[in-house]
Coordinates of C-alpha atoms and ligand atoms in Angstrom, one line a residue:
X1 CA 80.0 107.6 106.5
X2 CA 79.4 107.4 102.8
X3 CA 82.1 105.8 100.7
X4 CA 82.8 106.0 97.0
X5 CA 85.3 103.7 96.1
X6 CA 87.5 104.0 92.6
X7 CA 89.0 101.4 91.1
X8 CA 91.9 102.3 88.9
X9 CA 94.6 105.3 89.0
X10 CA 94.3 106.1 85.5
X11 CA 93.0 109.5 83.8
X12 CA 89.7 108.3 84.4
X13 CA 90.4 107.3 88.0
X14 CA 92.2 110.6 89.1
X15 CA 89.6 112.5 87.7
X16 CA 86.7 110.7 89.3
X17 CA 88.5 111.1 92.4
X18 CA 89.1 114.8 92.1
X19 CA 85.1 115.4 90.9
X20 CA 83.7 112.7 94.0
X21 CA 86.3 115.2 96.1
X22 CA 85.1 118.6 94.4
X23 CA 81.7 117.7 95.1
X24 CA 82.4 117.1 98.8
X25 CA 84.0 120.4 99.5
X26 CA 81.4 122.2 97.8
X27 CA 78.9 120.8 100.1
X28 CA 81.1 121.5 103.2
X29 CA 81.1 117.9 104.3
X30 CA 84.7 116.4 105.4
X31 CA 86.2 113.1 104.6
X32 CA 84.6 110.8 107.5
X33 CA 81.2 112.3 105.9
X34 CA 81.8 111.2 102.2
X35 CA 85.0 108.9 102.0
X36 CA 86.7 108.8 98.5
X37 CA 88.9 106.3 97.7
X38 CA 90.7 105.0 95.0
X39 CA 92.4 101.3 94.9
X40 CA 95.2 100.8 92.1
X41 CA 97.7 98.5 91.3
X42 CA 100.6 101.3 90.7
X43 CA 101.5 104.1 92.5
X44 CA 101.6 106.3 89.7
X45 CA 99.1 107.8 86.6
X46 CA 101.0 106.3 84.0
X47 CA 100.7 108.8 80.8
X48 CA 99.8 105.7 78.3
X49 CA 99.7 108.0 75.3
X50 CA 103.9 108.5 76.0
X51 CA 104.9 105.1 76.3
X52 CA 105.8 104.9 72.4
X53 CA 108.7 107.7 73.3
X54 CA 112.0 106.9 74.6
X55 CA 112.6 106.8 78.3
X56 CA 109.3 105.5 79.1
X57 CA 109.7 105.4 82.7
X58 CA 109.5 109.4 82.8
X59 CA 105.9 108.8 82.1
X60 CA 104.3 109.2 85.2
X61 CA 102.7 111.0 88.0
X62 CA 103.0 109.9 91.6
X63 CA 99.0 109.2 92.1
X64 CA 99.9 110.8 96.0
X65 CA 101.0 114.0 95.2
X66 CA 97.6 114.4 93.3
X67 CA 94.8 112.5 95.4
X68 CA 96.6 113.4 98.7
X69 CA 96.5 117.1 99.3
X70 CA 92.4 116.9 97.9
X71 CA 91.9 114.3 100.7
X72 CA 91.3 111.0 98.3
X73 CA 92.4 108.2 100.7
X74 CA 94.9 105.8 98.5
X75 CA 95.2 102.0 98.6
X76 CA 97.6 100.2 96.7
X77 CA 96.5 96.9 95.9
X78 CA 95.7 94.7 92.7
X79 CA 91.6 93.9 92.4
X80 CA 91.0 90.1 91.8
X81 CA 87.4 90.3 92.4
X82 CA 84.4 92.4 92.6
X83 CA 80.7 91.3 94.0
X84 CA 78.2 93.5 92.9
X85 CA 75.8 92.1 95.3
X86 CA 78.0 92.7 99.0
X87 CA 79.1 95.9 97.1
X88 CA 82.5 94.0 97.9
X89 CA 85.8 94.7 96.3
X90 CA 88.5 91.9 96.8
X91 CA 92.7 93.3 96.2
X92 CA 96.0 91.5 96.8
X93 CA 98.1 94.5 98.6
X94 CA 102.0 94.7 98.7
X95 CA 102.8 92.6 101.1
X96 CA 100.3 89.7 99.7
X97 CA 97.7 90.0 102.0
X98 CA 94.2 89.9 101.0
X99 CA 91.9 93.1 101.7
X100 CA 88.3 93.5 101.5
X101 CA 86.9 96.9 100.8
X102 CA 83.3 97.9 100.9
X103 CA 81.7 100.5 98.7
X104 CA 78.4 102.4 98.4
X105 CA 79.2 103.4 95.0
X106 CA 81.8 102.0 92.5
X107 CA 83.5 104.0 89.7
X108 CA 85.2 100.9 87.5
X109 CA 88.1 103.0 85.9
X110 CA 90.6 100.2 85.4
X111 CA 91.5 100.6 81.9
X112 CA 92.2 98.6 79.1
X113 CA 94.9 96.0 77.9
X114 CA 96.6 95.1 74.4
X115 CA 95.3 91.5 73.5
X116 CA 98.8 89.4 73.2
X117 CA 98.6 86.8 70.6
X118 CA 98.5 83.1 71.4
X119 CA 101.4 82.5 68.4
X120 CA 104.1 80.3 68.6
X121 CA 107.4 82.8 70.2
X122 CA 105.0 85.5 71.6
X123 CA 107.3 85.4 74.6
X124 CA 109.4 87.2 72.2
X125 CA 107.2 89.8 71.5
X126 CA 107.2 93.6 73.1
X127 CA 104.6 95.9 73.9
X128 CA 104.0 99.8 74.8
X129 CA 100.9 99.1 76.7
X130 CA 102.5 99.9 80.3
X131 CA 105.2 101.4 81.9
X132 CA 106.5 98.4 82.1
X133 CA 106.6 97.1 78.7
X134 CA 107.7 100.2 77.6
X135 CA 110.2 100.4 79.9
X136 CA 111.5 96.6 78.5
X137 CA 111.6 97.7 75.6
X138 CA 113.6 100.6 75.8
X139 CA 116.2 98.5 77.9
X140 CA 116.3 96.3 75.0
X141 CA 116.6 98.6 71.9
X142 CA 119.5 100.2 74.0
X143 CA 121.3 97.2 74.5
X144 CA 121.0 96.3 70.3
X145 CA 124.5 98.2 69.9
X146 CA 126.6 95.1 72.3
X147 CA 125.3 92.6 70.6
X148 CA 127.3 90.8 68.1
X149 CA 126.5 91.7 64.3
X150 CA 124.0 89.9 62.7
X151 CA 121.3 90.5 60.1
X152 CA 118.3 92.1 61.9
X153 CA 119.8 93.8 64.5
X154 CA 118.9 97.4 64.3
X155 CA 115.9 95.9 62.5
X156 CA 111.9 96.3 64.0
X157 CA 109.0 95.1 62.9
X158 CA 105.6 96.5 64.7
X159 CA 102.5 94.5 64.3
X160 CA 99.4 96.7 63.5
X161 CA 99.0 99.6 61.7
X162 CA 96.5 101.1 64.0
X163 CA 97.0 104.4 66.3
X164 CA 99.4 102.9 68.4
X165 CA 101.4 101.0 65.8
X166 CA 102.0 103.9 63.5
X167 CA 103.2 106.0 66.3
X168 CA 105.8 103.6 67.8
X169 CA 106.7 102.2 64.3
X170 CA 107.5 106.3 63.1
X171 CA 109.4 107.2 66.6
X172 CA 111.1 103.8 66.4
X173 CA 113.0 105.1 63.3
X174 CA 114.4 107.7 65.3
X175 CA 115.3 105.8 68.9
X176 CA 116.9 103.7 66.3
X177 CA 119.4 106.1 64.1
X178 CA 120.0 106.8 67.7
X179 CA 121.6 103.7 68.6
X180 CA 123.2 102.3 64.9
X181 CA 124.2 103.7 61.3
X182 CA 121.2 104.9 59.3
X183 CA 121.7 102.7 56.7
X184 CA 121.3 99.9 59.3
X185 CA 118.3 100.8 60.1
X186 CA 114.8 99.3 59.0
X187 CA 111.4 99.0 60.3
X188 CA 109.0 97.0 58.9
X189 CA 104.6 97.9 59.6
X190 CA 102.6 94.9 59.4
X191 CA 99.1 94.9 59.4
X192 CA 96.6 92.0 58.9
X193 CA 93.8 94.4 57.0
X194 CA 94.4 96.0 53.4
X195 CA 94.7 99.7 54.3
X196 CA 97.3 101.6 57.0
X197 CA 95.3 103.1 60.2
X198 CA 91.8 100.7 59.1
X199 CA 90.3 102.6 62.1
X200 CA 91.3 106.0 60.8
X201 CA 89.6 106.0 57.9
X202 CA 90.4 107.6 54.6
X203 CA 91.2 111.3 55.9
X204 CA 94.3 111.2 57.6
X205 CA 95.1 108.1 55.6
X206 CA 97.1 110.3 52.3
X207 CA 99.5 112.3 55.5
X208 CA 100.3 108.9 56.9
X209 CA 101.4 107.4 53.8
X210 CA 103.5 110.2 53.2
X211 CA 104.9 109.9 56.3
X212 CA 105.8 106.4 56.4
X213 CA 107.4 106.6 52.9
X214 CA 109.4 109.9 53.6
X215 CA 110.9 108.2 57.0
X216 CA 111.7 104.6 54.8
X217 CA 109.3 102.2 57.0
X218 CA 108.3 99.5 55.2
X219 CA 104.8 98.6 54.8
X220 CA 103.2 94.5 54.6
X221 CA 99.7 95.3 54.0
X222 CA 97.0 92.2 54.1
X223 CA 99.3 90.3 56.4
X224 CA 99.9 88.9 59.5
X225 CA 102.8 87.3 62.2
X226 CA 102.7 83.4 62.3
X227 CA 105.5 83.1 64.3
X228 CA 108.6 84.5 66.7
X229 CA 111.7 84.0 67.9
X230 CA 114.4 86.3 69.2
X231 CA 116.3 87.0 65.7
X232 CA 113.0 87.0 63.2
X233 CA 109.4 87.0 62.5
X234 CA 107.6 84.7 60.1
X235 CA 104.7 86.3 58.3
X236 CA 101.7 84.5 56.6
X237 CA 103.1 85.1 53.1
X238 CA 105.7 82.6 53.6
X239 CA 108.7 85.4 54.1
X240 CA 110.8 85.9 57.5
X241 CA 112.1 89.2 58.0
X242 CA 115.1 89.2 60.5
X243 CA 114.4 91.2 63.4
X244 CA 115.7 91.5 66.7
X245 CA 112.7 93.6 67.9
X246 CA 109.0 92.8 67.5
X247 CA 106.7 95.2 69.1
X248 CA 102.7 93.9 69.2
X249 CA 100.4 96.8 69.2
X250 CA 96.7 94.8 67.6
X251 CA 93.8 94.7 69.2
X252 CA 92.6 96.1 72.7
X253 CA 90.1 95.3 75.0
X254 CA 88.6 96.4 78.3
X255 CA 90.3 96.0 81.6
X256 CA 89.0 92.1 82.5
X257 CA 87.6 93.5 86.0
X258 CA 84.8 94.5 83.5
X259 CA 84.0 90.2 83.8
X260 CA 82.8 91.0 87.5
X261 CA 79.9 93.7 86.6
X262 CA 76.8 91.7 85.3
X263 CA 75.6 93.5 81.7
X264 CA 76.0 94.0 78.6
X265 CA 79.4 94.3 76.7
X266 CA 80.8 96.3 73.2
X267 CA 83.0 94.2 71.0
X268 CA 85.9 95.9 72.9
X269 CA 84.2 94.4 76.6
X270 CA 83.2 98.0 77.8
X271 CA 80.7 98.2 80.2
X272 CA 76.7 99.3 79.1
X273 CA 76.3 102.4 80.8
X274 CA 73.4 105.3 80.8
X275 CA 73.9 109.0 80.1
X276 CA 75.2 109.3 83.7
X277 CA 77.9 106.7 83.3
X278 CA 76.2 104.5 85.6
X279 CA 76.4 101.0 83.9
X280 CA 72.9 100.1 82.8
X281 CA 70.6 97.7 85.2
X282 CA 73.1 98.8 88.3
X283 CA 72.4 100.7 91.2
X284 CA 75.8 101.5 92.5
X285 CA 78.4 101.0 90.0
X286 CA 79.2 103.7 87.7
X287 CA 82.8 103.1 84.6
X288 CA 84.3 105.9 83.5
X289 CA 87.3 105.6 80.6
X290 CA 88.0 102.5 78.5
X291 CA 86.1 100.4 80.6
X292 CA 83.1 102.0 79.5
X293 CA 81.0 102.7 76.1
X294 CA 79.6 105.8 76.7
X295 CA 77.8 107.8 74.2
X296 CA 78.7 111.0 73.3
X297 CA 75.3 112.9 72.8
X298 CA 75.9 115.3 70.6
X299 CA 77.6 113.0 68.5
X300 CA 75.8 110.0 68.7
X301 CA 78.3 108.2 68.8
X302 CA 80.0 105.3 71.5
X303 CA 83.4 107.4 72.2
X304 CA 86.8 105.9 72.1
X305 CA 89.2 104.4 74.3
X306 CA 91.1 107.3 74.2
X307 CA 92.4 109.3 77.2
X308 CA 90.9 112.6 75.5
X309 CA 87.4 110.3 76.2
X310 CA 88.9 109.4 79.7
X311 CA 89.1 112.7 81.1
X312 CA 86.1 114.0 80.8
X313 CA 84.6 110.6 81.6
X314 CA 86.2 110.4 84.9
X315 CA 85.0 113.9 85.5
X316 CA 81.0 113.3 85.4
X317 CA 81.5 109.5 86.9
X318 CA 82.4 110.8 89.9
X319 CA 81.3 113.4 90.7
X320 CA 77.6 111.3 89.6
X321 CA 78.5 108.7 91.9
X322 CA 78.7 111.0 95.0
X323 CA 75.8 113.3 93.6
X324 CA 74.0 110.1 93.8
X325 CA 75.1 109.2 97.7
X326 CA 74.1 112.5 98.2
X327 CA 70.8 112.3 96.7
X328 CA 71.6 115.4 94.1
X329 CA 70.4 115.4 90.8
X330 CA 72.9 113.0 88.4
X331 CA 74.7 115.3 85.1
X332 CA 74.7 113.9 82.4
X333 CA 77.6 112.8 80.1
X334 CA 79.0 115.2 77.6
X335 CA 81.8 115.8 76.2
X336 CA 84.1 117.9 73.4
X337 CA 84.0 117.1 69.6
X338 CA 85.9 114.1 68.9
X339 CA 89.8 114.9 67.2
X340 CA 92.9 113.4 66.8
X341 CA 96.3 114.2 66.9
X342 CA 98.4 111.0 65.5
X343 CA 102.4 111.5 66.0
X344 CA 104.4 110.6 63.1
X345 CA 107.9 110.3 64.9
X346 CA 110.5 112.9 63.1
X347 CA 107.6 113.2 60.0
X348 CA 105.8 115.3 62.4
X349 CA 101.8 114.7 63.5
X350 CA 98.7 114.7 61.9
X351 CA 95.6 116.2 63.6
X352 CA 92.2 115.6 62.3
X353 CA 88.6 116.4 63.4
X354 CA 84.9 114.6 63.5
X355 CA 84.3 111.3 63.3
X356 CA 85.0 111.5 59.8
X357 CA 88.3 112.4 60.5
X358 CA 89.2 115.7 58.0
X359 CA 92.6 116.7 58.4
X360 CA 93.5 120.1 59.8
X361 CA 97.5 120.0 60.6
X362 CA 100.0 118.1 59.5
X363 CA 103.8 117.9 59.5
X364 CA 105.9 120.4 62.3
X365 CA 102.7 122.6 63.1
X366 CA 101.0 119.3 64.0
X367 CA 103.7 118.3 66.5
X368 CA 103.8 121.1 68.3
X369 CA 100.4 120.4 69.2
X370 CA 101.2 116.9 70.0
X371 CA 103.8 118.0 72.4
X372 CA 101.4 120.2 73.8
X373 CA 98.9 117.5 74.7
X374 CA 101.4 115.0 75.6
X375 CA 103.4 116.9 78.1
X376 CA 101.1 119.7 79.3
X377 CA 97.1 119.0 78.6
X378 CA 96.8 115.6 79.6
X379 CA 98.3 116.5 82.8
X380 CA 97.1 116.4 86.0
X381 CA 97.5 119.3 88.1
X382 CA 100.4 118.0 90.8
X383 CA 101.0 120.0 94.3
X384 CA 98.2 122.2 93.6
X385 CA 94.7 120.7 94.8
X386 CA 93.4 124.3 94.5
X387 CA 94.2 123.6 90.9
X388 CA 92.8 120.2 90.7
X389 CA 89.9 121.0 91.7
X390 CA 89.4 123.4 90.0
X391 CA 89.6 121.3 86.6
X392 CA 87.2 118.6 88.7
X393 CA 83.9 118.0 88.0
X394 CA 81.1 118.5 85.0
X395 CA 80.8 121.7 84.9
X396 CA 84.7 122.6 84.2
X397 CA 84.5 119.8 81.2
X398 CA 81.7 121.7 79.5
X399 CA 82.9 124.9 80.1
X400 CA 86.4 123.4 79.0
X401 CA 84.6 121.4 76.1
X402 CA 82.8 125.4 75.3
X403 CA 86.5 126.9 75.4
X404 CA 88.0 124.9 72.9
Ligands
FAD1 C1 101.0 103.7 73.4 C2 99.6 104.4 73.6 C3 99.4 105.6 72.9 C4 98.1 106.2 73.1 N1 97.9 107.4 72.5 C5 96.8 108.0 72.7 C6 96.5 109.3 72.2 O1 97.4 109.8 71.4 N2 95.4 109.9 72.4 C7 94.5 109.4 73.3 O2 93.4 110.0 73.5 N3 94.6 108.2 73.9 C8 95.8 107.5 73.6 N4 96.0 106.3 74.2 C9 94.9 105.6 75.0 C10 94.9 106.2 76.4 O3 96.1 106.0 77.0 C11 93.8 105.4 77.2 O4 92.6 105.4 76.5 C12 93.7 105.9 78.6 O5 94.9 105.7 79.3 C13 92.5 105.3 79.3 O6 92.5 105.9 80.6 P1 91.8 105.0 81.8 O7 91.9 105.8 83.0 O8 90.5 104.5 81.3 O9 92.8 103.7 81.8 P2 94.3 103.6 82.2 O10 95.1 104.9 81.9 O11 94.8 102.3 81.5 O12 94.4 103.4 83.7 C14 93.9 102.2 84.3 C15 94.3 102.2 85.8 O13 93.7 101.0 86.4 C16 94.6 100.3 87.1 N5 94.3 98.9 87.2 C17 94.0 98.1 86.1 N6 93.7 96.9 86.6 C18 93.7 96.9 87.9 C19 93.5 96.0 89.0 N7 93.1 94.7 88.7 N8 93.6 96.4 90.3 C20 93.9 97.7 90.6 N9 94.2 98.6 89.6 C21 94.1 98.2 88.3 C22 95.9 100.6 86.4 O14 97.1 100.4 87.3 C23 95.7 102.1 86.1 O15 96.0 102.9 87.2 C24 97.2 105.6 74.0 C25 97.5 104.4 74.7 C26 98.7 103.8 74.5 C27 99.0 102.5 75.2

């Protein structure tokens, strides 16, 4: 028996699984011929790209009504260690035992992770980088009306202006004129750099602003948080702003597994890998999603760690890693012209295209295609492996990639 082993039930993950899977059928070989399994820490794909909406814990997909009916065995266990040499993966299951799982190829699709700060109160500090931050946070903000009065209450301040910051700061204006009296209401974007969204360049740049101003959320440009604690924040110019919510959205890096493959590293820890997504100098391990830089050829350009980038990632990793068992020919990597589609909470969305990032949509028109992608695109097909499969593999991203 062959064995292709998955690490990580992200977007990545599930669509490695569902291409390793695709490729099996179409060769008529069953499960004991080519095994495919994927090992992750939650039961659930967890749709990161929601977690700055309210009622966070709606954001998921149980990961066995997906991999199930397709035949992808499941194990649910957290990886402490993997040796590249045994072709050994070490995970802690449930019930604290260890488990030792062998593999004949690896796909490493185990994500990535906000960088908490080391600051004095950090404790104090929330994130939307899982389910279960997200989920702490909402608990929190709803619990902000039985609190006694005091200055700051239906106050937040979000820390980076980046993709993620600007979404949760704009929707945060909402959740909160949900909760108190509008003229109670503040939320404060801080961001260490001299410009809003540094990473989004000048295009979309003139729609944010707009944005930020119509909704009222005040912006500390060329600044950063010194220190925390449960009522306030103090920033580097020497001012405190009283806030009973600070949310931490700077800086991301790869999922720290990434420590255990030998090789090269971006600035963001992704793993090296070819035009196959196999990581460079490695015979069996393959990264698919934020774990990896991949390059997308006909942009020349390392993609994002972005769940648009995930998809189609996951989609040639694995089906490559069982072409590869199977001594086919590898695909390799391609994928749809880079866009984005930025939520502005009630201001709407803006959408741009290219690496340049011209703008296309903004305002209403723009949301609706936010909603789209949040709630229906990015979606895995669930109960319907015909389905599934039929969105598996390289050949239904480029002809996907062609469509749009
Ligand atoms: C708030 C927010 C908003 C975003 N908005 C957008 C957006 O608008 N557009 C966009 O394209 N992208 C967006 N992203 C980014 C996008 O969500 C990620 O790029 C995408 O989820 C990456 O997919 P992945 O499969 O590589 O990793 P993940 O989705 O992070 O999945 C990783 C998987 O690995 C598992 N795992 C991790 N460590 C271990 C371990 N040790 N053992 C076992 N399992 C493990 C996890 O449980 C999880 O199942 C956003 C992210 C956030 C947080």
């Amino acid at each position: 028996m062959k064995n292709v082993l998955i690490v990580g039930g992200g977007f990545a993950g599930v669509w490695s699984a569902a291409s390793a899977a695709k490729l099996r059928q179409e060769r008529g070989l069953v499960e004991e011929e080519l095994r495919v399994t994927v090992i992750s820490a939650g039961d659930d794909l967890v749709i990161r790209p929601r977690l700055y909406e309210a009622d966070p814990d709606r954001m998921r997909v149980p990961l066995d009504r997906v991999l199930g009916p397709i035949g992808v065995r499941r194990v649910a266990g957290t990886v402490t260690d993997i040796d590249t040499g045994a072709r050994m993966v070490t995970a802690i299951r449930r019930d604290g035992t260890t488990s030792k799982l062998g593999y004949d190829r690896l796909v490493l699709a185990s994500g990535s992770q906000v960088v908490r700060p080391g600051l004095p109160g950090a404790e104090h500090l929330f994130d939307i980088d899982t389910l279960a931050g997200a989920a702490t946070l909402d608990a929190h903000l709803r619990r902000l009306p039985e609190r006694a009065a005091e200055p700051g209450q239906f106050t937040a301040v979000v820390v980076g202006a980046g993709f993620t910051g600007l979404e949760i700061a704009t929707e945060l204006v909402a959740r909160l004129k949900d909760l108190a009296p509008t003229d109670q209401v503040r939320v404060v974007l801080v961001e260490r750099q001299d410009a809003i969204g540094p990473e989004l360049g000048e295009g979309p740049r003139p729609a944010i602003q707009k944005a930020l101003a119509e909704l009222d959320v005040e912006v500390r440009l060329g600044v950063s948080v010194e220190e925390v604690a449960p009522d306030k924040v103090r920033l580097s110019d020497g001012t405190a702003v009283p806030a009973a919510t600070v949310v931490w959205t700077a800086g991301m890096t790869a999922s720290p597994l990434t420590s255990f493959i030998p090789g090269d590293k971006d600035r963001l820890g992704r793993l090296d890998v070819d035009e196959y997504l196999r990581v460079r100098g490695l015979r069996d391990v393959y990264a698919a999603g934020d774990t990896a830089a991949a390059v997308s050829p006909a942009e020349g350009r390392v993609v994002m760690q972005s769940c648009q980038h995930a998809l189609p990632q996951g989609r040639f990793a694995g089906h490559n890693a069982a072409a590869d068992l199977l001594g086919e020919e590898l695909v390799r990597f391609e994928t749809a012209p880079y866009s984005t589609c930025l939520s502005l909470g009630p201001a709407g969305a803006v959408v741009t295209s290219g690496w340049d990032r011209d703008v296309q949509m903004t305002g209403h028109a723009a949301k609706e295609l936010k909603h789209a992608i949040n709630e229906q695109w990015i979606y895995p097909p669930v109960d319907d492996p015909a389905e599934l499969l039929n969105q598996a593999g390289p050949k239904a991203e480029v002809a996907g990639a062609q469509a749009s």
